[in-house]
Coordinates of C-alpha atoms in Angstrom, one line a residue:
Chain W
M1118 CA 52.5 83.6 81.3
G1119 CA 54.3 86.8 80.5
E1120 CA 55.1 87.2 84.2
A1121 CA 56.5 83.7 84.4
I1122 CA 58.7 84.2 81.4
S1123 CA 60.0 87.5 82.7
F1124 CA 60.6 86.1 86.1
Y1125 CA 62.6 83.1 85.0
F1126 CA 64.6 85.2 82.6
L1127 CA 65.4 87.7 85.3
A1128 CA 66.1 85.0 87.8
S1129 CA 68.6 83.2 85.6
I1130 CA 70.4 86.4 84.9
L1131 CA 70.4 87.3 88.6
T1132 CA 71.8 83.9 89.5
V1133 CA 74.6 84.1 87.0
L1134 CA 75.4 87.7 88.0
S1135 CA 75.4 86.9 91.7
I1136 CA 77.9 84.1 91.2
A1137 CA 80.0 86.3 89.0
V1138 CA 80.1 89.2 91.5
V1139 CA 81.8 87.1 94.1
T1140 CA 84.1 85.1 91.8
V1141 CA 85.4 87.7 89.5
Q1142 CA 89.0 89.0 89.8
K1143 CA 88.9 92.7 89.4
P1144 CA 86.9 94.9 91.8
V1145 CA 85.7 97.2 89.1
V1146 CA 84.2 94.4 87.1
A1147 CA 82.6 93.1 90.3
V1148 CA 81.0 96.5 90.9
A1149 CA 79.7 96.8 87.4
L1150 CA 78.2 93.3 87.6
L1151 CA 76.7 94.2 90.9
V1152 CA 75.1 97.3 89.3
F1153 CA 73.5 95.0 86.7
N1154 CA 72.4 92.6 89.4
L1155 CA 70.7 95.3 91.4
F1156 CA 69.1 96.7 88.3
F1157 CA 67.6 93.4 87.3
L1158 CA 66.5 92.9 90.9
A1159 CA 64.6 96.1 90.6
G1160 CA 63.0 94.5 87.6
V1161 CA 61.9 91.6 89.8
Y1162 CA 60.4 94.1 92.3
A1163 CA 58.5 95.8 89.5
L1164 CA 57.2 92.3 88.5
L1165 CA 56.0 91.9 92.1
G1166 CA 54.1 95.1 91.8
A1167 CA 56.4 97.1 94.1
H1168 CA 57.1 99.9 91.7
F1169 CA 58.1 102.4 94.3
I1170 CA 60.6 100.0 95.9
A1171 CA 62.0 99.2 92.4
V1172 CA 62.6 102.9 91.7
I1173 CA 64.1 103.5 95.2
Q1174 CA 66.4 100.5 94.5
V1175 CA 67.6 102.0 91.2
I1176 CA 68.0 105.5 92.6
I1177 CA 69.7 104.7 95.9
Y1178 CA 71.4 101.3 95.4
A1179 CA 72.4 101.4 91.8
G1180 CA 72.6 105.2 91.5
A1181 CA 74.4 106.2 94.7
I1182 CA 75.7 103.4 96.9
L1183 CA 77.6 101.6 94.1
V1184 CA 78.9 104.8 92.8
L1185 CA 80.6 105.1 96.2
F1186 CA 82.2 101.7 95.6
M1187 CA 83.3 102.8 92.2
F1188 CA 84.7 105.9 93.7
V1189 CA 86.7 104.1 96.3
I1190 CA 88.1 101.6 93.9
M1191 CA 89.3 104.5 91.7
I1192 CA 90.8 106.3 94.6
L1193 CA 92.7 103.2 95.7
N1194 CA 94.9 101.5 93.3
P1195 CA 92.6 99.3 91.2
D1196 CA 94.9 96.4 90.8
M1197 CA 96.2 96.2 94.3
D1198 CA 96.8 92.9 96.1
L1199 CA 94.3 90.7 94.4
K1200 CA 96.0 87.5 95.5
E1201 CA 93.9 85.2 97.5
T1202 CA 95.5 84.1 100.7
G1203 CA 94.6 81.4 103.2
D1204 CA 94.7 77.6 103.4
K1205 CA 93.2 75.8 100.5
G1206 CA 92.1 72.7 102.4
K1207 CA 90.5 74.7 105.2
K1208 CA 88.6 76.8 102.7
F1209 CA 87.3 73.7 100.9
I1210 CA 85.9 72.3 104.1
L1211 CA 84.3 75.6 105.0
F1212 CA 82.8 75.9 101.5
S1213 CA 81.2 72.5 101.7
A1214 CA 80.0 73.1 105.2
V1215 CA 78.3 76.3 104.2
S1216 CA 76.7 74.8 101.1
V1217 CA 75.4 71.8 103.0
G1218 CA 74.1 74.1 105.7
F1219 CA 72.2 76.2 103.3
L1220 CA 70.7 73.3 101.5
F1221 CA 69.5 71.9 104.9
F1222 CA 68.1 75.2 105.9
S1223 CA 66.3 75.7 102.6
F1224 CA 64.6 72.3 102.9
K1225 CA 63.7 73.1 106.5
M1226 CA 62.3 76.4 105.4
F1227 CA 60.1 75.0 102.7
E1228 CA 58.8 72.3 105.0
Q1229 CA 57.7 75.0 107.5
M1230 CA 56.3 77.2 104.9
A1231 CA 54.1 74.7 103.1
P1232 CA 50.8 75.5 104.9
L1233 CA 51.3 79.3 104.4
T1234 CA 51.3 79.1 100.6
K1235 CA 47.9 77.5 100.4
E1236 CA 45.8 79.7 102.6
D1237 CA 47.1 83.2 103.1
I1238 CA 48.2 84.2 99.7
V1239 CA 46.0 87.0 98.1
S1240 CA 45.1 86.3 94.6
E1241 CA 46.0 89.6 93.0
I1242 CA 49.2 91.4 93.5
L1243 CA 49.0 94.9 94.9
E1244 CA 49.6 97.5 92.2
D1245 CA 49.7 101.3 92.4
N1246 CA 50.7 101.3 96.1
T1247 CA 53.0 104.3 96.2
Y1248 CA 50.3 106.3 98.0
E1249 CA 49.6 103.6 100.6
I1250 CA 53.3 103.2 101.3
G1251 CA 53.6 107.0 101.9
L1252 CA 50.6 106.9 104.3
Q1253 CA 51.9 103.9 106.3
L1254 CA 55.4 105.3 106.4
F1255 CA 54.3 108.6 107.9
E1256 CA 51.6 107.2 110.2
D1257 CA 52.5 103.8 111.6
Y1258 CA 56.3 104.0 111.0
I1259 CA 57.0 107.7 111.8
W1260 CA 59.4 106.9 114.7
P1261 CA 61.4 104.3 112.9
F1262 CA 61.6 106.8 110.0
E1263 CA 62.9 109.5 112.2
L1264 CA 65.4 107.1 113.7
A1265 CA 66.5 106.1 110.2
S1266 CA 67.2 109.7 109.4
L1267 CA 69.3 110.0 112.6
L1268 CA 71.2 106.9 111.5
I1269 CA 71.9 108.5 108.1
L1270 CA 73.2 111.6 109.9
L1271 CA 75.4 109.5 112.1
G1272 CA 76.6 107.7 109.0
I1273 CA 77.6 110.9 107.2
V1274 CA 79.5 112.3 110.2
S1275 CA 81.3 109.1 111.0
A1276 CA 82.3 108.4 107.4
I1277 CA 83.8 111.9 107.2
L1278 CA 85.5 111.4 110.5
I1279 CA 87.0 108.0 109.7
S1280 CA 88.1 108.7 106.2
R1281 CA 89.7 112.2 106.5
K1282 CA 93.4 112.6 106.6
P1283 CA 94.9 113.1 110.0
S1284 CA 95.3 116.9 110.2
Q1285 CA 98.7 118.5 110.5
N1286 CA 98.1 120.6 113.6
K1287 CA 97.5 118.6 116.7
S1288 CA 94.8 120.9 118.1
V1289 CA 92.0 119.2 116.3
Chain F
M1322 CA 51.8 82.6 88.2
V1323 CA 55.2 82.0 89.7
P1324 CA 55.0 80.1 93.0
I1325 CA 56.4 82.0 96.0
E1326 CA 59.0 79.3 96.6
H1327 CA 60.8 80.2 93.4
Y1328 CA 61.3 83.8 94.6
F1329 CA 62.6 82.4 97.8
I1330 CA 65.0 80.1 96.0
L1331 CA 66.3 83.0 94.0
A1332 CA 66.8 84.9 97.3
L1333 CA 68.5 81.9 98.8
I1334 CA 70.9 81.6 95.9
M1335 CA 71.8 85.3 96.2
F1336 CA 72.2 85.1 99.9
T1337 CA 74.5 82.0 99.6
C1338 CA 76.6 83.8 97.1
G1339 CA 76.9 86.7 99.4
T1340 CA 77.8 84.5 102.4
L1341 CA 80.4 82.6 100.5
G1342 CA 81.9 85.9 99.2
V1343 CA 82.2 87.3 102.7
L1344 CA 83.8 84.1 103.9
F1345 CA 86.2 83.4 101.1
R1346 CA 87.2 86.7 99.4
R1347 CA 90.3 88.1 101.0
N1348 CA 89.6 91.7 99.9
L1349 CA 87.6 94.1 102.0
L1350 CA 85.9 95.6 98.9
F1351 CA 84.6 92.3 97.8
M1352 CA 83.5 91.5 101.3
L1353 CA 81.5 94.8 101.4
M1354 CA 80.0 94.0 98.0
S1355 CA 79.0 90.5 99.2
I1356 CA 77.2 92.1 102.2
E1357 CA 75.3 94.3 99.8
L1358 CA 74.3 91.1 97.9
M1359 CA 73.1 89.5 101.1
L1360 CA 71.1 92.6 102.0
N1361 CA 69.5 92.5 98.6
A1362 CA 68.5 88.9 99.0
V1363 CA 66.8 89.8 102.3
N1364 CA 65.0 92.7 100.5
L1365 CA 63.8 90.3 97.8
V1366 CA 62.3 88.0 100.5
F1367 CA 60.6 91.1 102.1
V1368 CA 59.1 92.3 98.9
T1369 CA 58.0 88.9 97.8
A1370 CA 56.2 88.2 101.1
S1371 CA 54.7 91.7 101.1
S1372 CA 53.2 91.4 97.7
F1373 CA 52.1 87.8 98.1
L1374 CA 50.4 88.4 101.5
G1375 CA 49.0 91.8 100.4
D1376 CA 50.7 93.6 103.2
L1377 CA 52.8 96.7 102.7
D1378 CA 54.9 96.3 105.9
G1379 CA 57.4 94.3 104.0
Q1380 CA 58.0 97.0 101.4
I1381 CA 58.5 99.6 104.2
M1382 CA 61.0 97.3 105.8
V1383 CA 62.9 97.3 102.5
F1384 CA 63.0 101.0 102.8
F1385 CA 64.7 100.8 106.1
V1386 CA 67.1 98.1 105.0
I1387 CA 68.1 100.3 102.1
T1388 CA 68.7 103.2 104.5
L1389 CA 70.8 100.8 106.6
A1390 CA 72.7 99.6 103.6
A1391 CA 73.6 103.2 102.6
C1392 CA 75.0 103.9 106.1
E1393 CA 76.9 100.6 106.1
A1394 CA 78.4 101.2 102.7
G1395 CA 79.4 104.7 103.5
I1396 CA 81.1 103.9 106.8
G1397 CA 82.5 100.6 105.5
L1398 CA 84.1 102.3 102.5
A1399 CA 85.5 105.1 104.7
M1400 CA 87.1 102.4 106.9
V1401 CA 88.5 100.8 103.8
I1402 CA 90.1 104.0 102.7
A1403 CA 91.5 104.6 106.2
I1404 CA 92.9 101.1 106.4
Y1405 CA 94.5 101.4 103.0
R1406 CA 96.1 104.6 104.0
R1407 CA 97.4 103.2 107.3
Y1408 CA 98.5 99.7 106.2
G1409 CA 98.8 99.8 102.4
T1410 CA 96.6 96.8 102.0
I1411 CA 93.0 95.8 102.2
N1412 CA 93.6 92.1 102.6
P1413 CA 92.0 91.2 105.9
D1414 CA 94.6 88.4 106.5
F1415 CA 97.3 91.1 106.9
L1416 CA 95.3 93.2 109.3
K1417 CA 96.0 91.4 112.5
V1418 CA 97.2 94.1 114.8
L1419 CA 94.4 93.2 117.3
R1420 CA 95.2 89.5 117.1
G1421 CA 98.0 89.8 119.6
Chain C
M1096 CA 43.7 89.7 71.6
D1097 CA 42.9 92.3 68.9
L1098 CA 43.3 95.1 71.4
F1099 CA 46.6 93.6 72.6
Y1100 CA 48.0 93.7 69.1
F1101 CA 46.7 97.2 68.5
E1102 CA 48.4 98.4 71.7
L1103 CA 51.6 96.6 70.8
M1104 CA 51.7 98.3 67.4
A1105 CA 50.9 101.6 69.0
A1106 CA 53.8 101.1 71.4
V1107 CA 56.2 100.2 68.6
V1108 CA 55.2 103.3 66.6
K1109 CA 55.6 105.5 69.7
M1110 CA 59.1 103.9 70.3
C1111 CA 60.1 104.6 66.7
V1112 CA 58.9 108.2 66.9
I1113 CA 60.8 108.8 70.2
L1114 CA 63.9 107.2 68.9
A1115 CA 63.8 109.2 65.7
M1116 CA 63.4 112.4 67.8
A1117 CA 66.4 111.4 70.0
L1118 CA 68.5 110.7 67.0
Q1119 CA 67.7 114.0 65.3
L1120 CA 68.8 115.9 68.3
P1121 CA 72.6 116.0 68.1
P1122 CA 72.9 117.2 64.5
I1123 CA 70.5 120.0 65.0
M1124 CA 71.8 121.0 68.4
V1125 CA 75.5 120.9 67.2
W1126 CA 74.6 123.2 64.4
I1127 CA 72.7 125.6 66.7
E1128 CA 75.5 125.5 69.3
R1129 CA 78.2 126.3 66.8
R1130 CA 76.3 129.0 65.1
A1131 CA 75.1 130.5 68.4
G1132 CA 78.6 130.4 69.8
A1133 CA 79.9 132.0 66.7
F1134 CA 77.4 134.8 66.8
M1135 CA 78.0 135.4 70.5
Q1136 CA 81.7 135.7 69.8
R1137 CA 81.3 137.8 66.7
R1138 CA 82.5 135.0 64.4
K1139 CA 80.7 133.5 61.3
G1140 CA 80.6 129.9 62.4
P1141 CA 80.0 127.1 60.0
N1142 CA 78.2 128.5 57.0
R1143 CA 79.8 126.8 54.0
V1144 CA 78.4 123.3 53.7
G1145 CA 75.3 123.3 51.6
L1146 CA 73.6 121.5 48.8
F1147 CA 74.9 122.5 45.3
K1148 CA 74.6 126.2 45.2
W1149 CA 72.4 126.7 48.2
R1150 CA 74.3 127.2 51.4
L1151 CA 71.4 126.9 53.8
W1152 CA 73.3 128.7 56.5
G1153 CA 75.6 125.7 56.8
L1154 CA 72.8 123.5 58.0
L1155 CA 74.4 120.5 56.4
Q1156 CA 77.6 120.9 58.4
S1157 CA 76.4 118.5 61.1
L1158 CA 75.5 115.9 58.5
V1159 CA 79.0 116.0 57.0
D1160 CA 80.4 115.9 60.5
T1161 CA 78.4 112.8 61.4
I1162 CA 79.6 111.0 58.3
K1163 CA 83.2 112.0 59.1
L1164 CA 82.7 110.7 62.7
I1165 CA 81.3 107.4 61.6
F1166 CA 84.1 106.7 59.1
K1167 CA 86.9 107.7 61.2
E1168 CA 89.4 105.2 62.4
E1169 CA 88.7 103.7 65.8
S1170 CA 91.6 103.6 68.1
V1171 CA 91.8 101.7 71.3
P1172 CA 94.6 102.4 73.8
E1173 CA 96.9 99.6 74.4
D1174 CA 96.4 99.5 78.2
A1175 CA 92.7 99.9 78.0
D1176 CA 90.3 97.5 79.6
K1177 CA 88.9 96.3 76.3
V1178 CA 85.5 95.1 77.5
F1179 CA 84.6 98.2 79.4
F1180 CA 86.1 100.5 76.8
H1181 CA 83.6 99.2 74.3
L1182 CA 80.8 98.9 76.8
A1183 CA 81.0 102.4 78.3
P1184 CA 79.4 104.5 75.4
V1185 CA 76.5 102.0 75.3
L1186 CA 76.1 102.2 79.0
S1187 CA 75.8 105.9 78.9
L1188 CA 73.4 105.9 76.0
I1189 CA 70.9 103.2 77.1
P1190 CA 69.8 105.0 80.4
A1191 CA 69.5 108.2 78.5
L1192 CA 67.1 106.6 75.9
L1193 CA 65.2 104.7 78.6
A1194 CA 64.5 107.9 80.5
L1195 CA 62.7 109.3 77.4
S1196 CA 60.2 106.5 77.6
A1197 CA 58.5 107.8 80.7
L1198 CA 58.0 111.4 79.5
S1199 CA 54.5 112.4 78.8
F1200 CA 54.5 114.1 75.4
G1201 CA 50.9 114.9 75.2
N1202 CA 47.3 114.0 76.0
Y1203 CA 45.8 110.9 74.4
I1204 CA 44.8 110.7 70.8
I1205 CA 41.9 108.7 69.4
L1206 CA 42.6 106.3 66.6
F1207 CA 40.1 103.7 65.4
D1208 CA 38.0 104.2 68.6
H1209 CA 41.0 103.5 70.8
E1210 CA 42.6 105.9 73.2
I1211 CA 46.3 106.1 72.8
P1212 CA 48.2 108.1 75.4
L1213 CA 51.2 110.0 74.0
Q1214 CA 53.4 108.4 76.6
L1215 CA 55.3 105.1 76.2
I1216 CA 55.0 103.8 79.7
N1217 CA 52.8 105.3 82.4
L1218 CA 54.2 104.4 85.8
N1219 CA 52.6 105.4 89.0
V1220 CA 56.0 106.5 90.3
G1221 CA 56.3 108.9 87.4
F1222 CA 59.3 111.2 87.3
L1223 CA 61.1 109.2 90.1
F1224 CA 61.7 106.7 87.4
I1225 CA 63.3 109.3 85.1
L1226 CA 65.5 110.6 87.9
G1227 CA 66.6 107.0 88.8
I1228 CA 67.3 106.0 85.2
S1229 CA 69.2 109.1 84.3
G1230 CA 71.3 108.6 87.5
M1231 CA 72.4 105.2 86.0
G1232 CA 74.2 107.2 83.3
I1233 CA 77.0 107.8 85.7
Y1234 CA 78.4 104.4 85.1
G1235 CA 79.0 105.0 81.4
I1236 CA 81.1 108.0 82.3
V1237 CA 82.9 106.4 85.2
L1238 CA 83.7 103.2 83.3
A1239 CA 84.8 105.2 80.3
G1240 CA 87.3 107.2 82.3
W1241 CA 88.5 104.1 84.1
A1242 CA 88.8 101.9 81.1
S1243 CA 90.8 104.2 79.0
S1244 CA 93.7 104.0 81.5
N1245 CA 94.5 107.7 81.2
K1246 CA 95.1 109.9 84.2
F1247 CA 93.1 112.8 82.8
S1248 CA 90.2 110.6 81.9
L1249 CA 90.2 109.0 85.3
L1250 CA 90.2 112.5 86.9
G1251 CA 87.4 113.6 84.6
S1252 CA 85.3 110.6 85.5
L1253 CA 85.9 111.0 89.2
R1254 CA 84.8 114.6 88.9
A1255 CA 81.8 113.7 86.9
S1256 CA 80.6 111.0 89.3
A1257 CA 81.1 113.2 92.4
Q1258 CA 79.3 116.0 90.8
M1259 CA 76.4 114.0 89.5
V1260 CA 75.9 112.2 92.9
S1261 CA 76.0 115.4 94.8
Y1262 CA 73.6 117.3 92.5
E1263 CA 71.1 114.5 92.4
I1264 CA 70.2 115.3 96.0
P1265 CA 69.1 118.9 95.4
M1266 CA 67.4 117.9 92.2
G1267 CA 65.3 115.3 94.0
L1268 CA 64.6 117.6 96.9
S1269 CA 63.6 120.4 94.6
L1270 CA 60.9 118.3 93.1
I1271 CA 59.2 117.4 96.4
P1272 CA 57.3 120.7 96.6
I1273 CA 55.9 119.9 93.1
V1274 CA 54.7 116.5 94.4
L1275 CA 53.2 118.2 97.4
I1276 CA 51.4 120.9 95.4
Y1277 CA 50.0 118.7 92.6
N1278 CA 49.5 115.6 94.9
S1279 CA 50.8 113.2 92.3
L1280 CA 53.9 111.7 90.9
E1281 CA 52.5 110.9 87.5
L1282 CA 53.6 113.4 84.8
G1283 CA 50.2 113.2 83.0
S1284 CA 48.2 114.2 86.0
I1285 CA 50.7 116.9 87.0
V1286 CA 50.2 118.5 83.5
E1287 CA 46.5 118.2 83.9
A1288 CA 46.6 120.0 87.2
Q1289 CA 48.4 122.9 85.5
A1290 CA 45.5 123.8 83.2
N1291 CA 45.3 127.3 84.6
T1292 CA 48.4 129.2 83.5
W1293 CA 48.7 130.8 87.0
Q1294 CA 49.0 127.4 88.5
W1295 CA 52.1 126.4 86.6
G1296 CA 55.0 125.1 88.7
I1297 CA 57.0 128.2 88.1
F1298 CA 54.4 130.4 89.8
L1299 CA 53.6 128.1 92.6
A1300 CA 57.2 126.9 93.4
P1301 CA 59.7 129.4 92.0
I1302 CA 62.5 128.4 94.3
S1303 CA 62.1 124.8 93.1
F1304 CA 62.4 125.9 89.6
F1305 CA 65.6 127.9 90.4
I1306 CA 67.2 124.9 92.1
F1307 CA 66.1 122.5 89.3
L1308 CA 67.5 124.8 86.7
I1309 CA 70.9 124.8 88.3
T1310 CA 71.0 121.1 88.9
M1311 CA 69.8 120.5 85.4
F1312 CA 73.0 122.0 84.1
A1313 CA 75.1 120.1 86.6
E1314 CA 73.5 116.7 86.0
T1315 CA 74.2 116.9 82.3
N1316 CA 77.8 118.0 82.8
R1317 CA 77.2 121.1 80.7
A1318 CA 78.9 124.5 81.1
P1319 CA 79.2 126.2 83.6
F1320 CA 79.5 122.8 85.3
D1321 CA 81.4 120.9 82.6
L1322 CA 84.3 120.1 84.9
A1323 CA 84.2 116.5 83.8
E1324 CA 85.3 117.4 80.3
S1325 CA 86.9 120.7 80.8
E1326 CA 89.1 120.9 77.7
S1327 CA 91.5 123.4 79.2
E1328 CA 92.4 121.4 82.3
L1329 CA 91.6 117.8 81.4
I1330 CA 91.7 117.7 77.6
A1331 CA 88.1 116.6 77.4
G1332 CA 88.2 114.4 80.5
F1333 CA 86.5 111.0 80.2
H1334 CA 86.1 110.9 76.4
T1335 CA 89.7 111.8 75.5
E1336 CA 90.5 108.4 74.2
F1337 CA 87.2 107.8 72.5
G1338 CA 87.0 108.4 68.8
S1339 CA 84.7 107.9 65.8
S1340 CA 81.3 106.3 66.6
K1341 CA 82.0 105.8 70.3
F1342 CA 82.5 109.5 70.7
A1343 CA 79.3 110.0 68.7
L1344 CA 77.4 107.8 71.2
F1345 CA 78.7 109.8 74.1
Y1346 CA 77.6 112.9 72.3
L1347 CA 74.2 111.5 71.6
A1348 CA 73.8 110.5 75.2
E1349 CA 74.6 113.9 76.4
Y1350 CA 72.1 115.6 74.1
V1351 CA 69.4 113.1 74.9
N1352 CA 70.0 113.7 78.6
M1353 CA 69.7 117.4 78.0
F1354 CA 66.5 116.9 76.1
T1355 CA 65.0 114.7 78.8
L1356 CA 65.7 117.2 81.6
A1357 CA 64.6 120.1 79.4
T1358 CA 61.3 118.3 78.7
L1359 CA 60.9 117.3 82.4
C1360 CA 61.5 121.0 83.4
S1361 CA 58.8 122.2 80.9
I1362 CA 56.4 119.5 82.1
L1363 CA 56.8 120.2 85.8
F1364 CA 57.2 123.9 85.8
F1365 CA 55.7 125.2 82.6
G1366 CA 52.6 123.3 82.1
G1367 CA 53.8 120.6 79.7
W1368 CA 51.4 120.2 76.8
Q1369 CA 49.1 122.9 78.1
V1370 CA 49.0 125.9 75.6
P1371 CA 49.5 129.1 77.7
F1372 CA 46.2 130.7 78.7
I1373 CA 44.1 128.1 76.9
P1374 CA 43.4 125.0 79.1
H1375 CA 43.5 121.8 77.2
L1376 CA 39.8 121.1 77.6
K1377 CA 38.9 124.5 76.2
L1378 CA 41.3 123.9 73.3
I1379 CA 39.5 120.7 72.4
E1380 CA 36.2 122.6 72.4
L1381 CA 37.7 125.4 70.3
L1382 CA 39.1 123.0 67.7
G1383 CA 36.4 120.5 67.9
S1384 CA 38.9 117.7 67.5
H1385 CA 40.7 115.7 70.1
N1386 CA 43.6 114.6 67.9
L1387 CA 44.3 118.1 66.7
A1388 CA 44.3 119.5 70.2
S1389 CA 46.7 116.8 71.4
F1390 CA 49.0 117.5 68.4
I1391 CA 49.0 121.2 69.2
G1392 CA 49.8 120.3 72.8
F1393 CA 52.7 118.1 71.6
V1394 CA 54.1 121.0 69.5
T1395 CA 53.7 123.3 72.5
L1396 CA 55.7 121.0 74.7
L1397 CA 58.4 120.7 72.0
L1398 CA 58.6 124.5 71.8
K1399 CA 58.9 124.8 75.5
S1400 CA 61.7 122.2 75.7
A1401 CA 63.3 123.8 72.7
F1402 CA 63.5 127.0 74.7
F1403 CA 65.4 125.1 77.5
M1404 CA 67.7 123.5 74.9
W1405 CA 68.4 127.0 73.7
L1406 CA 69.0 128.1 77.3
Y1407 CA 71.7 125.4 77.6
V1408 CA 73.5 126.8 74.5
W1409 CA 73.1 130.3 75.7
V1410 CA 74.5 129.6 79.2
R1411 CA 77.3 127.6 77.7
W1412 CA 78.6 130.5 75.7
T1413 CA 78.0 133.1 78.3
L1414 CA 79.2 131.9 81.7
P1415 CA 82.7 130.9 82.6
R1416 CA 83.4 127.5 84.2
F1417 CA 83.2 126.9 88.0
R1418 CA 86.2 125.8 90.0
Y1419 CA 85.7 122.4 91.5
D1420 CA 85.6 123.5 95.1
Q1421 CA 83.2 126.2 94.2
L1422 CA 81.0 123.6 92.5
M1423 CA 81.0 121.4 95.6
K1424 CA 80.4 124.4 97.9
L1425 CA 77.4 125.5 95.8
G1426 CA 75.9 122.0 95.8
W1427 CA 76.3 121.0 99.4
K1428 CA 76.4 124.3 101.3
F1429 CA 73.9 126.3 99.3
L1430 CA 71.5 124.2 97.1
I1431 CA 70.8 121.4 99.6
P1432 CA 70.0 123.7 102.6
L1433 CA 68.0 125.9 100.3
S1434 CA 66.0 123.0 98.9
L1435 CA 65.4 121.5 102.3
G1436 CA 64.1 124.9 103.5
N1437 CA 62.0 125.1 100.4
V1438 CA 60.4 121.7 101.2
F1439 CA 59.8 122.9 104.8
V1440 CA 58.2 126.2 103.8
T1441 CA 56.1 124.7 101.0
S1442 CA 54.6 122.1 103.3
L1443 CA 54.0 124.6 106.0
I1444 CA 52.1 126.8 103.6
L1445 CA 50.1 123.8 102.3
M1446 CA 49.3 122.8 105.8
M1447 CA 47.7 126.2 106.6

């Protein structure tokens, strides 16, 4: 009962926030709303028993990635060209096409999914799984893990390379 | 107990918002944020499936998705800064050097 | 159902106690800071305000200051983003208070045949939660600087966010050896593992303590890392435009963050609620009472974190401020490689 109340509360907030993030005018407001969105999503993860993922979400997503967004918005002029360009009619057609497509796919998905819900679901949600995640991550997934660290390294180097000012002396 | 479909519907709503944001906002920052929203919807599906099926693989996948998102955000924002420096705008409609 | 209500009531009482503790911090700390600063600079400091004819070493100064702060006129800059200007102090206070809830203040006490742990929420992710939540405090600072539409504030908040993001990495990395040594993320079991005084974190992982101490100062934006609010360059940085009770909220958030990190430091490296040289189980035997032993443990923890609060004040009035490039160099080129090496060496030793 408590779980259901918390879930529907969080879900309604998340729905409103997700819509607001993409419709709001100012980038700063959007980032702030996205922070709340990710924070409440971490709440949903905690509700699902994934405490470790919830905390990782708060530390990395809300605490680091979105700070980067904030940072960039403040470095750039915050009120720059906010005008929306493009053809209104074309956009409307695209919008309805995407919405209809998503409705169609969601119905298809639930049709396909129906047998799964009955049989395979375990009754109790896994709790206290930080230890198991660590074990699996470093035993079964050790190579993907190493590759992910390489990816991060690549990301750091390329971000610096892309964003730095072109240097004055041409020798570099 | 909340049925699994409701979690998926929530993820679907978030994913749709993200897709529409990428398609309609003419601002690179908003587009990046919408991509984050989409990735989060995917994460929600992973975590839901993982905890309903009692299998931790989904949560580990979220771990990798977050890693990917960090890289994507870093490089994407670096590109936004570079583009703003070069062209003075971050509206993708004005960035058509490659369009010929 | 009876048990449920009992636990609910216990949780509410614990919340009230923690909140009261948090609210008491700034007045006392401000007084200590001003007096200590005065003595270190051979001044008198605030010593006048007292009750009737007793001066009480100026102890009531902070009370008077608080009343003044609350009744001051609030000014909002004309160009300010109104919503975020009002929201920012709250956004910086809430994560600070939330982080307090995961701290383990003591062993459990027994009331009416029920065990009540002296910890509001016991998560199996433990101090990761505290790190994550206190990382959320950045947004209060950033939005404060942005919303007040003032160049100095914006610069201050940019500095603060860059500093906090970069110092979060060595802080997190410095705690990995602790997890490796004590085999747990939960604060309660880490404290229990430190029963023997020679097994405290400071003796088993001294480099971690060194790194954590430095990042502790940087994360709370305190001197010598107070570049975000350096009054000589940025005229107080992100809270230039904030007056009256909004400023008080920022102040409260800063002191609560300091207290959280000081307590975390004493839990992870100084045995938490273990009395030095007397393991908790032995203390229970000696006193013959569970509750009394837990209370003494609680007081011990408070004394330990009081020492670190004093260290904050001490360092602030002793060391000069860093330059910004020095700060970044220290963080990225010294602390992060050092903490990575620390993790490597610690795990190598534990493997053998």
